[in-house]
Tab-separated table of C-alpha atoms and ligand atoms in Angstrom:
chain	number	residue	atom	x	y	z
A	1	UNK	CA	96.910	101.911	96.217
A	2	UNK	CA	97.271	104.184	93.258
A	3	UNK	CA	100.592	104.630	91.191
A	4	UNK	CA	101.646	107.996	90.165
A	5	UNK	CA	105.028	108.524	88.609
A	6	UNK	CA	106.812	110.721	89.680
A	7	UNK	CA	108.697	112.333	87.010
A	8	UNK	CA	108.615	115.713	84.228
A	9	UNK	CA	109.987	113.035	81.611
A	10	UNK	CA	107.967	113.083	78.874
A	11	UNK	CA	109.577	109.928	77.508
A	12	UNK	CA	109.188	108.381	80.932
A	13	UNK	CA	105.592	109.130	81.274
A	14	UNK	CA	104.693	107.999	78.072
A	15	UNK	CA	105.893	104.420	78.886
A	16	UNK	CA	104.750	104.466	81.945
A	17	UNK	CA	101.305	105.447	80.777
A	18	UNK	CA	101.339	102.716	77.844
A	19	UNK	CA	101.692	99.604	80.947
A	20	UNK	CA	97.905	100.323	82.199
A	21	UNK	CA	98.412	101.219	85.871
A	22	UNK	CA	99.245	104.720	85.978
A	23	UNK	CA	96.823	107.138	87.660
A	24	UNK	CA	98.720	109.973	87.706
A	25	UNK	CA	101.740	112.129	87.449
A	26	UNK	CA	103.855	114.500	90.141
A	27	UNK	CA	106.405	117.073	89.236
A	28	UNK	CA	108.576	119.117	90.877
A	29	UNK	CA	111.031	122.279	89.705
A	30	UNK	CA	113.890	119.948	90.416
A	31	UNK	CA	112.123	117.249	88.443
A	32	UNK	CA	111.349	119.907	85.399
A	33	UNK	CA	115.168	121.308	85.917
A	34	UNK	CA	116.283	117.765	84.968
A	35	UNK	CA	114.880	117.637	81.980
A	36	UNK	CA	116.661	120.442	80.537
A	37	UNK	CA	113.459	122.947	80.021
A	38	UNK	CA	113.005	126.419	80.505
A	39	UNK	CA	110.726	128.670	82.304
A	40	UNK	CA	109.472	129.743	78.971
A	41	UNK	CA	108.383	126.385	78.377
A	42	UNK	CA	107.055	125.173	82.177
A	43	UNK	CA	103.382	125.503	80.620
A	44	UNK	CA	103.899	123.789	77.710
A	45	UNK	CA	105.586	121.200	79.532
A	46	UNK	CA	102.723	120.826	81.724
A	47	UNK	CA	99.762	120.446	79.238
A	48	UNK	CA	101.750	118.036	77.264
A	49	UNK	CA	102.133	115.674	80.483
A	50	UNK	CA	98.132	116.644	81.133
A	51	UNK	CA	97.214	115.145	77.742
A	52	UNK	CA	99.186	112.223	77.730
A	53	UNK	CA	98.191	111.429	81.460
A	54	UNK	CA	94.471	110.484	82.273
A	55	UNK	CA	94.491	111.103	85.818
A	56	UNK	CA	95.955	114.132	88.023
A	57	UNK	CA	99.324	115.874	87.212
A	58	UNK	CA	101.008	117.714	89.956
A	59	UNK	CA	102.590	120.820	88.904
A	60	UNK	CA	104.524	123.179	91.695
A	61	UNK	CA	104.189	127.055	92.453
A	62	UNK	CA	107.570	128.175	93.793
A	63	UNK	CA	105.918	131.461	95.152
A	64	UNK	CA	106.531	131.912	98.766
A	65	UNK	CA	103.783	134.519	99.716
A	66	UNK	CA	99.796	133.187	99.714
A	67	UNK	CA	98.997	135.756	96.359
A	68	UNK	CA	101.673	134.535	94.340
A	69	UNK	CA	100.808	131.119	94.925
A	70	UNK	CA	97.255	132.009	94.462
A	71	UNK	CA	98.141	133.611	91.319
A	72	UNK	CA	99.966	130.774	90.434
A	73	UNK	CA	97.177	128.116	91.425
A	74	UNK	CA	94.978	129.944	89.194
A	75	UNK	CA	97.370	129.970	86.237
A	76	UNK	CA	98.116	125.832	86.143
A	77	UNK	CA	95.106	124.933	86.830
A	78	UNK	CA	93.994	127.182	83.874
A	79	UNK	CA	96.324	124.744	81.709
A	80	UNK	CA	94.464	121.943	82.155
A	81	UNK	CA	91.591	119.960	83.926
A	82	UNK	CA	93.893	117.421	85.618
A	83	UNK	CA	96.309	120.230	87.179
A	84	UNK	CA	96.617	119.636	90.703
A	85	UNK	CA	98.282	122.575	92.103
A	86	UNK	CA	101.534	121.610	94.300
A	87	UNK	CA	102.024	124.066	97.377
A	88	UNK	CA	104.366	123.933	99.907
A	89	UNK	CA	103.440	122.804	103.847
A	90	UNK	CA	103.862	126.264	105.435
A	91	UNK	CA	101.359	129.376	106.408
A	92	UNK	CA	101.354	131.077	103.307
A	93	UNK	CA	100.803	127.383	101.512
A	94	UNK	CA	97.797	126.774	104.138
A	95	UNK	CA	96.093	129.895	103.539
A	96	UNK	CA	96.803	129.614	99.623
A	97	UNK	CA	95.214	126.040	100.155
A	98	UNK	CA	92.122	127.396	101.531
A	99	UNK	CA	91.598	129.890	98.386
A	100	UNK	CA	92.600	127.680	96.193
A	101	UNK	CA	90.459	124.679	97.460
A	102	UNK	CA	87.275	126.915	98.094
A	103	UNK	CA	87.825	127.930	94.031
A	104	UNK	CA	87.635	124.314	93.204
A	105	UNK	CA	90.929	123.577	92.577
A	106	UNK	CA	92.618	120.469	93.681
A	107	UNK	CA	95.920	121.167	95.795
A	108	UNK	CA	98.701	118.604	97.140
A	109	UNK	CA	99.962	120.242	99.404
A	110	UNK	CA	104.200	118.574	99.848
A	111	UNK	CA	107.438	119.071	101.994
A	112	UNK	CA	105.109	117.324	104.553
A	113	UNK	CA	107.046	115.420	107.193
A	114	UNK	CA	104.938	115.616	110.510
A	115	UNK	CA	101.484	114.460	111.537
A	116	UNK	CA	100.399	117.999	112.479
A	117	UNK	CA	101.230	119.535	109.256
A	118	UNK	CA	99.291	116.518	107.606
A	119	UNK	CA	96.431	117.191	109.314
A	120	UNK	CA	96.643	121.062	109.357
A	121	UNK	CA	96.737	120.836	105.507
A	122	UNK	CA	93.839	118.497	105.187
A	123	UNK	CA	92.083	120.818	107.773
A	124	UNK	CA	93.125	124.369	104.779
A	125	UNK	CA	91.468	121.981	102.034
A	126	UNK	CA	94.139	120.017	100.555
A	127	UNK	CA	93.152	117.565	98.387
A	128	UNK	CA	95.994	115.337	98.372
A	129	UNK	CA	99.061	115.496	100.918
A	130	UNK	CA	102.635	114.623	100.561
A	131	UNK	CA	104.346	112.980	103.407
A	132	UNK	CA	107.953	112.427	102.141
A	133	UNK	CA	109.887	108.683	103.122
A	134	UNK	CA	113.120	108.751	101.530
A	135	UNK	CA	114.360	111.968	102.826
A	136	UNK	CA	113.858	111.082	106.157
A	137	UNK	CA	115.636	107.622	105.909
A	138	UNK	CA	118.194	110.178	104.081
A	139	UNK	CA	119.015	111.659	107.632
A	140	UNK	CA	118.922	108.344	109.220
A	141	UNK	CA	115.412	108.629	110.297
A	142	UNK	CA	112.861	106.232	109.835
A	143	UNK	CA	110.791	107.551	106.551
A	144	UNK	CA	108.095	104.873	106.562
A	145	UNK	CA	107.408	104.743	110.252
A	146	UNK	CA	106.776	108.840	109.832
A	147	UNK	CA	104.374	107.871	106.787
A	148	UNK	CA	102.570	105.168	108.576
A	149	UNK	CA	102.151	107.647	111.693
A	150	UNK	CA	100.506	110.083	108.950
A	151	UNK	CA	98.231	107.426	107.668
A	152	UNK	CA	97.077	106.558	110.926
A	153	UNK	CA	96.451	110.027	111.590
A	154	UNK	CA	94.842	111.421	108.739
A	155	UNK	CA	92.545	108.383	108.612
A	156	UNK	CA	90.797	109.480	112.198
A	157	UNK	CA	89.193	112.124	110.857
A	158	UNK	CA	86.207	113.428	107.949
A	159	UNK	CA	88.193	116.103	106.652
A	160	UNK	CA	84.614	117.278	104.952
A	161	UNK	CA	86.662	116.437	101.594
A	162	UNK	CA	88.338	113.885	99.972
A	163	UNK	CA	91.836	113.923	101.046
A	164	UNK	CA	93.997	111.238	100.034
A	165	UNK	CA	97.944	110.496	100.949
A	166	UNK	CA	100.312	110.414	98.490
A	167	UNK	CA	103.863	108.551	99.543
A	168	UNK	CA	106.363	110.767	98.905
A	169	UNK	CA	110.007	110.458	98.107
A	170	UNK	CA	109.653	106.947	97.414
A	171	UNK	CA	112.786	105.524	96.025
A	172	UNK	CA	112.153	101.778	96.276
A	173	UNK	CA	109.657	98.578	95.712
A	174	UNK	CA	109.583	98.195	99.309
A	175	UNK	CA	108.626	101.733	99.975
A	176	UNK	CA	105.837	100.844	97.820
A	177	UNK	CA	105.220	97.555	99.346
A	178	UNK	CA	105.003	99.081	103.318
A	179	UNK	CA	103.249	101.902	102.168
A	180	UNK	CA	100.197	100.055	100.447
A	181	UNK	CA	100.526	97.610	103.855
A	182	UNK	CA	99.991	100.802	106.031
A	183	UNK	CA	97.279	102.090	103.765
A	184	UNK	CA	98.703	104.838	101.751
A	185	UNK	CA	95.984	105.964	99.264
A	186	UNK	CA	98.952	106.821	96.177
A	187	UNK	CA	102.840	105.977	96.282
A	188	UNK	CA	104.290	108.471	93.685
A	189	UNK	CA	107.239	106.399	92.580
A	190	UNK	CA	110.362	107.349	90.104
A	191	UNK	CA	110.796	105.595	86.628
A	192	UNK	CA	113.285	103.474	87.589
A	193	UNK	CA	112.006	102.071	90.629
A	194	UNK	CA	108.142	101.893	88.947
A	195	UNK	CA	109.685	99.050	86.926
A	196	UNK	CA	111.451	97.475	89.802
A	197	UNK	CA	107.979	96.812	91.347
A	198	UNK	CA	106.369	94.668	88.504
A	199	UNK	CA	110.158	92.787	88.314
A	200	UNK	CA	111.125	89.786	90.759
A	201	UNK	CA	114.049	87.386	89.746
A	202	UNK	CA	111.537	84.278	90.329
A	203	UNK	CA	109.183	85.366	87.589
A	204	UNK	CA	112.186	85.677	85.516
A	205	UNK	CA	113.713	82.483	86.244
A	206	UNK	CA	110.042	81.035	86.199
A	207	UNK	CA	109.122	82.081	82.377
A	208	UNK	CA	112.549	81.404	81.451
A	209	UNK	CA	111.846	77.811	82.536
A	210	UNK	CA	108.206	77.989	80.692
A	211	UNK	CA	109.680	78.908	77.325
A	212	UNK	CA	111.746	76.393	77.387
A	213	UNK	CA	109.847	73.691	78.241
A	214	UNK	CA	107.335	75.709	75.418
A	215	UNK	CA	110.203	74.674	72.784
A	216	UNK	CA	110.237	70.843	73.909
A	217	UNK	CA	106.570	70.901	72.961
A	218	UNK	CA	106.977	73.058	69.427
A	219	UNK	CA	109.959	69.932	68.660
A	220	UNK	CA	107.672	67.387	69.646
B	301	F6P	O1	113.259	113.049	97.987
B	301	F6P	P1	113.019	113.013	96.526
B	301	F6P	O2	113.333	111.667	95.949
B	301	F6P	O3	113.686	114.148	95.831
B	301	F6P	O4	111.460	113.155	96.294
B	301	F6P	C1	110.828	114.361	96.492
B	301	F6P	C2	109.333	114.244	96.424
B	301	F6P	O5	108.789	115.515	96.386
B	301	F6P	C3	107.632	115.581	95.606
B	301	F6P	O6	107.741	116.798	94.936
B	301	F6P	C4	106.426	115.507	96.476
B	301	F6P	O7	105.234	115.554	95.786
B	301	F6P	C5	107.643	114.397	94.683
B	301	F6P	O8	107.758	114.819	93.377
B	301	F6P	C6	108.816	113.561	95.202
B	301	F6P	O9	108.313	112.327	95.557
């Protein structure tokens, strides 16, 4: 498994990028709205997360007819070589999918909660595909059985392309941990919960006992 943070924090992605296991980066307009920036600024925003990233960067149309978000694909991936295009999982996100793809640019296509529209977007060229977790477990559903149903699904087929699956909405370790289990190709995680993953209480407790037992042997 792959981990992309999932973030428009430039502060955030720089750390994350400095630990050595980041492959990537997803955004979304609520993600770039909490950050404070502008429309003005959206590109700007973008290529500066492209540079400091060496690996894909997600960046979302918010068109909702297939020539906007054409028009839009075009533009971001313009920004940058790493610009994945984010589309939405609908018809006019298919068909821009299929444009987009057959133009060589790379397109995750999100808001994907079912198996069909998993494998209808692999089927319009997607490159990546979002099944969501948290949301789900948000209406009392069961997010990771719906990703692990996706998995399964996806991983019948030769798409013809690479597609891989990106776990979505992932707000903890354990989403992480059940979602490499089940095969997930990418879990695109939040800041906080990114750290949570490398943190247990026994390697604390166990290095706390090792630097101790370091200053016995420094006063020997
Ligand atoms: O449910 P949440 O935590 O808002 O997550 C939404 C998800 O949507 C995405 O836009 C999908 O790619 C990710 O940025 C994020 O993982």
């Amino acid at each position: 498994m792959k981990f992309f943070l999932d973030t428009a924090d430039l502060a955030e992605i720089e750390e994350a990028a400095s630990w050595g296991v980041l492959a990537g980066v997803t955004t979304n307009p609520t993600l770039y709205a909490r950050t404070g920036g502008k429309l003005a600024d959206f590109h700007n925003h973008i290529k500066r997360i492209c540079e400091i990233v060496d690996g894909p960067v997600s960046a979302e149309s918010v068109a909702m007819t297939r020539d906007e978000m054409i028009r839009d694909g075009r533009e971001l991936a313009a920004l940058a070589d790493n610009v994945v295009v984010k589309l939405p999982t609908m018809i006019e996100g298919l068909a821009a999918t299929r444009q987009l793809s057959s133009e060589g640019i790379p397109v995750n296509m999100t808001l994907c909660f079912t198996v069909p529209q998993a494998i209808m977007a692999a089927r319009a060229g997607a490159r990546y595909i979002s099944p969501f977790v948290g949301r789900f477990d948000d209406i009392s559903e069961n997010g990771l059985a719906q990703l692990e149903d996706v998995v399964a699904a996806v991983n019948n087929y030769d798409f013809g392309h690479e597609v891989e699956i990106i776990a979505a909405s992932v707000r903890s370790a354990n989403h992480v941990a059940q979602a490499a289990l089940m095969g997930a190709d990418i879990a695109t995680v939040p800041f906080a919960a990114l750290k949570k993953c490398v943190q247990h209480p026994l390697t604390d407790r166990g290095l706390d006992a090792f630097l101790k037992d370091w200053e016995k042997v420094q006063g020997a």
